[in-house]
Amino acid sequence: MVTLSPGILLIADPFLKDPNFARTVVLLCEYQEKGSFGFVINKLFDQSLSDLVPEVLIGNIPVYYGGPVQMDTVHFIHRQPELIPGGLEILPGLYWGGKFEHVVDALNSGLLEPDKVKFFIGYSGWTEGQLEEEVKDKSWILSQTDAKLVFDPKEQQIWQQSLKNLGSTFAMMANYPIDPSLN
């Protein structure tokens, strides 16, 4: 049985109505009794990194909608701890955070390949007991994951693929319509 902990995926139930989280997958980065947070990994933001951070000289690096909290902040996860010191390993080979100036320098110099880092605007956060209550109410399906799925460039397929990875019972949910009353 999967339990709440850093590195776990929170897969939105197919009928979750919250517009911030409908058909999303959240990578949980920190889980504590006093509160938790993570990033939506499958919802592309409408601006690139160079639009948000002018110091980044490379265009077209995607940014994802991390969640509705602090939409004026940029966060990142990565697979390059040797280039980006200060990150916290949340899965084998997957790190959250680190020195942002190292990320910018490594991108601009070509040392860091854009597919080894994923950027988010804002984050998803829960207060004490809130996430546990949402899991109990079946708003979220918990799953193990790996860096390959988290960095899948086909972000629009991550929600369906996450459900399919859980087996046939959940795979059927991947094809549920957003609004069953329209069928």
Tab-separated table of C-alpha atoms in Angstrom:
chain	number	residue	atom	x	y	z
A	1	MET	CA	0.000	0.000	0.000
A	2	VAL	CA	1.292	3.429	-0.989
A	3	THR	CA	1.370	6.028	1.780
A	4	LEU	CA	1.873	9.775	1.698
A	5	SER	CA	5.575	10.640	1.520
A	6	PRO	CA	7.950	12.684	-0.640
A	7	GLY	CA	8.240	11.277	-4.166
A	8	ILE	CA	4.664	9.942	-4.279
A	9	LEU	CA	2.294	10.934	-7.056
A	10	LEU	CA	-1.137	12.298	-6.254
A	11	ILE	CA	-3.308	11.414	-9.243
A	12	ALA	CA	-6.542	13.399	-9.399
A	13	ASP	CA	-9.656	11.275	-9.295
A	14	PRO	CA	-11.386	11.442	-12.715
A	15	PHE	CA	-14.360	13.249	-11.181
A	16	LEU	CA	-12.421	15.797	-9.106
A	17	LYS	CA	-14.138	19.100	-9.880
A	18	ASP	CA	-11.557	21.552	-8.500
A	19	PRO	CA	-10.413	23.467	-11.616
A	20	ASN	CA	-6.886	23.768	-10.198
A	21	PHE	CA	-6.496	20.004	-10.044
A	22	ALA	CA	-8.878	18.389	-12.546
A	23	ARG	CA	-7.006	15.609	-14.405
A	24	THR	CA	-3.683	16.559	-12.800
A	25	VAL	CA	-0.805	14.625	-11.321
A	26	VAL	CA	1.047	16.193	-8.407
A	27	LEU	CA	4.548	15.140	-7.393
A	28	LEU	CA	4.628	15.366	-3.605
A	29	CYS	CA	7.949	16.962	-2.615
A	30	GLU	CA	7.460	17.409	1.100
A	31	TYR	CA	5.103	15.661	3.465
A	32	GLN	CA	4.926	16.628	7.118
A	33	GLU	CA	2.254	16.604	9.782
A	34	LYS	CA	2.140	20.415	9.761
A	35	GLY	CA	1.634	20.597	5.981
A	36	SER	CA	2.701	19.350	2.585
A	37	PHE	CA	3.498	20.633	-0.877
A	38	GLY	CA	4.269	19.486	-4.385
A	39	PHE	CA	4.021	20.426	-8.041
A	40	VAL	CA	1.502	19.657	-10.767
A	41	ILE	CA	3.685	17.921	-13.361
A	42	ASN	CA	1.278	17.679	-16.286
A	43	LYS	CA	-0.167	21.159	-16.808
A	44	LEU	CA	1.860	23.386	-19.120
A	45	PHE	CA	1.989	27.090	-18.267
A	46	ASP	CA	1.471	29.629	-21.062
A	47	GLN	CA	4.910	31.264	-20.767
A	48	SER	CA	8.423	29.889	-21.175
A	49	LEU	CA	11.206	30.179	-18.616
A	50	SER	CA	12.927	33.042	-20.464
A	51	ASP	CA	9.624	34.979	-20.346
A	52	LEU	CA	9.623	34.675	-16.553
A	53	VAL	CA	13.370	34.799	-15.862
A	54	PRO	CA	15.061	37.206	-18.315
A	55	GLU	CA	18.532	35.996	-17.251
A	56	VAL	CA	17.813	32.692	-19.017
A	57	LEU	CA	19.151	33.122	-22.549
A	58	ILE	CA	17.659	29.930	-23.986
A	59	GLY	CA	14.108	30.303	-25.271
A	60	ASN	CA	11.331	27.728	-25.338
A	61	ILE	CA	12.137	26.020	-22.019
A	62	PRO	CA	8.684	25.011	-20.788
A	63	VAL	CA	7.266	26.020	-17.441
A	64	TYR	CA	4.510	24.042	-15.741
A	65	TYR	CA	1.676	25.241	-13.562
A	66	GLY	CA	2.907	23.963	-10.198
A	67	GLY	CA	-0.272	24.870	-8.382
A	68	PRO	CA	-2.371	27.780	-7.226
A	69	VAL	CA	-0.148	28.890	-4.315
A	70	GLN	CA	2.346	31.769	-4.753
A	71	MET	CA	1.973	32.133	-8.494
A	72	ASP	CA	4.753	34.727	-8.430
A	73	THR	CA	7.459	32.151	-7.632
A	74	VAL	CA	9.442	29.767	-9.858
A	75	HIS	CA	10.488	26.344	-8.552
A	76	PHE	CA	12.246	23.381	-10.107
A	77	ILE	CA	13.067	19.697	-9.901
A	78	HIS	CA	16.049	18.189	-11.645
A	79	ARG	CA	18.256	15.178	-12.361
A	80	GLN	CA	21.649	16.958	-12.167
A	81	PRO	CA	22.854	17.187	-8.546
A	82	GLU	CA	26.470	17.546	-9.690
A	83	LEU	CA	25.555	20.810	-11.476
A	84	ILE	CA	22.937	22.101	-9.034
A	85	PRO	CA	24.045	21.943	-5.391
A	86	GLY	CA	21.607	22.185	-2.509
A	87	GLY	CA	18.795	20.035	-3.878
A	88	LEU	CA	16.909	17.467	-1.829
A	89	GLU	CA	16.619	13.959	-3.292
A	90	ILE	CA	12.941	12.961	-3.289
A	91	LEU	CA	13.267	9.884	-5.519
A	92	PRO	CA	16.359	8.023	-6.694
A	93	GLY	CA	17.989	10.414	-9.148
A	94	LEU	CA	15.321	13.128	-8.759
A	95	TYR	CA	15.975	16.299	-6.787
A	96	TRP	CA	13.831	19.204	-5.687
A	97	GLY	CA	15.385	22.661	-5.539
A	98	GLY	CA	18.937	23.830	-5.167
A	99	LYS	CA	20.818	26.972	-6.071
A	100	PHE	CA	18.760	28.736	-8.764
A	101	GLU	CA	21.717	30.792	-9.988
A	102	HIS	CA	23.543	27.519	-10.727
A	103	VAL	CA	20.581	26.380	-12.834
A	104	VAL	CA	20.603	29.604	-14.865
A	105	ASP	CA	24.395	29.495	-15.346
A	106	ALA	CA	24.361	25.798	-16.321
A	107	LEU	CA	21.514	26.338	-18.821
A	108	ASN	CA	23.138	29.400	-20.383
A	109	SER	CA	26.524	27.689	-20.702
A	110	GLY	CA	25.037	24.517	-22.216
A	111	LEU	CA	26.144	22.285	-19.326
A	112	LEU	CA	22.556	21.586	-18.267
A	113	GLU	CA	20.255	20.070	-20.847
A	114	PRO	CA	16.721	21.483	-20.568
A	115	ASP	CA	15.233	17.968	-20.403
A	116	LYS	CA	17.067	17.349	-17.092
A	117	VAL	CA	15.216	20.105	-15.248
A	118	LYS	CA	11.523	20.937	-14.955
A	119	PHE	CA	10.284	24.383	-13.911
A	120	PHE	CA	7.053	25.335	-12.171
A	121	ILE	CA	5.240	28.562	-11.486
A	122	GLY	CA	3.582	28.365	-8.088
A	123	TYR	CA	3.064	25.183	-6.097
A	124	SER	CA	0.367	23.009	-4.580
A	125	GLY	CA	0.121	23.183	-0.809
A	126	TRP	CA	-1.919	21.645	1.972
A	127	THR	CA	-2.262	22.676	5.592
A	128	GLU	CA	-2.107	20.277	8.520
A	129	GLY	CA	-4.524	17.390	7.958
A	130	GLN	CA	-5.894	18.772	4.682
A	131	LEU	CA	-4.150	16.344	2.315
A	132	GLU	CA	-4.983	13.356	4.497
A	133	GLU	CA	-8.646	14.403	4.408
A	134	GLU	CA	-8.588	14.765	0.613
A	135	VAL	CA	-7.052	11.278	0.263
A	136	LYS	CA	-9.666	9.870	2.642
A	137	ASP	CA	-12.382	11.543	0.520
A	138	LYS	CA	-10.872	9.835	-2.550
A	139	SER	CA	-9.933	13.074	-4.326
A	140	TRP	CA	-6.474	11.610	-4.920
A	141	ILE	CA	-5.138	8.217	-5.952
A	142	LEU	CA	-1.630	7.558	-4.598
A	143	SER	CA	1.078	5.976	-6.723
A	144	GLN	CA	4.789	5.260	-6.750
A	145	THR	CA	6.700	6.789	-9.660
A	146	ASP	CA	10.104	7.314	-11.195
A	147	ALA	CA	11.938	10.214	-12.801
A	148	LYS	CA	11.088	8.962	-16.307
A	149	LEU	CA	7.353	9.551	-15.854
A	150	VAL	CA	7.867	12.858	-14.030
A	151	PHE	CA	9.950	14.151	-16.955
A	152	ASP	CA	7.768	12.712	-19.718
A	153	PRO	CA	7.737	15.399	-22.458
A	154	LYS	CA	4.167	14.416	-23.388
A	155	GLU	CA	2.685	16.117	-20.319
A	156	GLN	CA	-0.861	15.799	-21.647
A	157	GLN	CA	-0.568	11.988	-21.322
A	158	ILE	CA	0.893	11.802	-17.795
A	159	TRP	CA	-2.497	11.624	-16.035
A	160	GLN	CA	-3.718	8.736	-18.195
A	161	GLN	CA	-0.357	6.951	-18.065
A	162	SER	CA	-0.198	7.262	-14.271
A	163	LEU	CA	-3.586	5.564	-13.978
A	164	LYS	CA	-2.647	2.847	-16.489
A	165	ASN	CA	0.531	2.112	-14.509
A	166	LEU	CA	-1.684	1.125	-11.546
A	167	GLY	CA	-3.284	-1.798	-13.392
A	168	SER	CA	-6.501	-2.651	-15.185
A	169	THR	CA	-8.938	-1.326	-12.559
A	170	PHE	CA	-7.419	2.141	-12.734
A	171	ALA	CA	-6.631	1.950	-16.456
A	172	MET	CA	-10.365	2.029	-17.171
A	173	MET	CA	-10.567	5.349	-15.295
A	174	ALA	CA	-8.080	6.895	-17.733
A	175	ASN	CA	-10.791	6.933	-20.399
A	176	TYR	CA	-13.627	8.295	-18.242
A	177	PRO	CA	-15.162	11.435	-19.741
A	178	ILE	CA	-14.614	14.685	-17.872
A	179	ASP	CA	-18.368	15.117	-17.525
A	180	PRO	CA	-20.209	11.759	-17.692
A	181	SER	CA	-23.565	13.524	-18.094
A	182	LEU	CA	-22.483	14.590	-21.584
A	183	ASN	CA	-22.249	10.965	-22.772
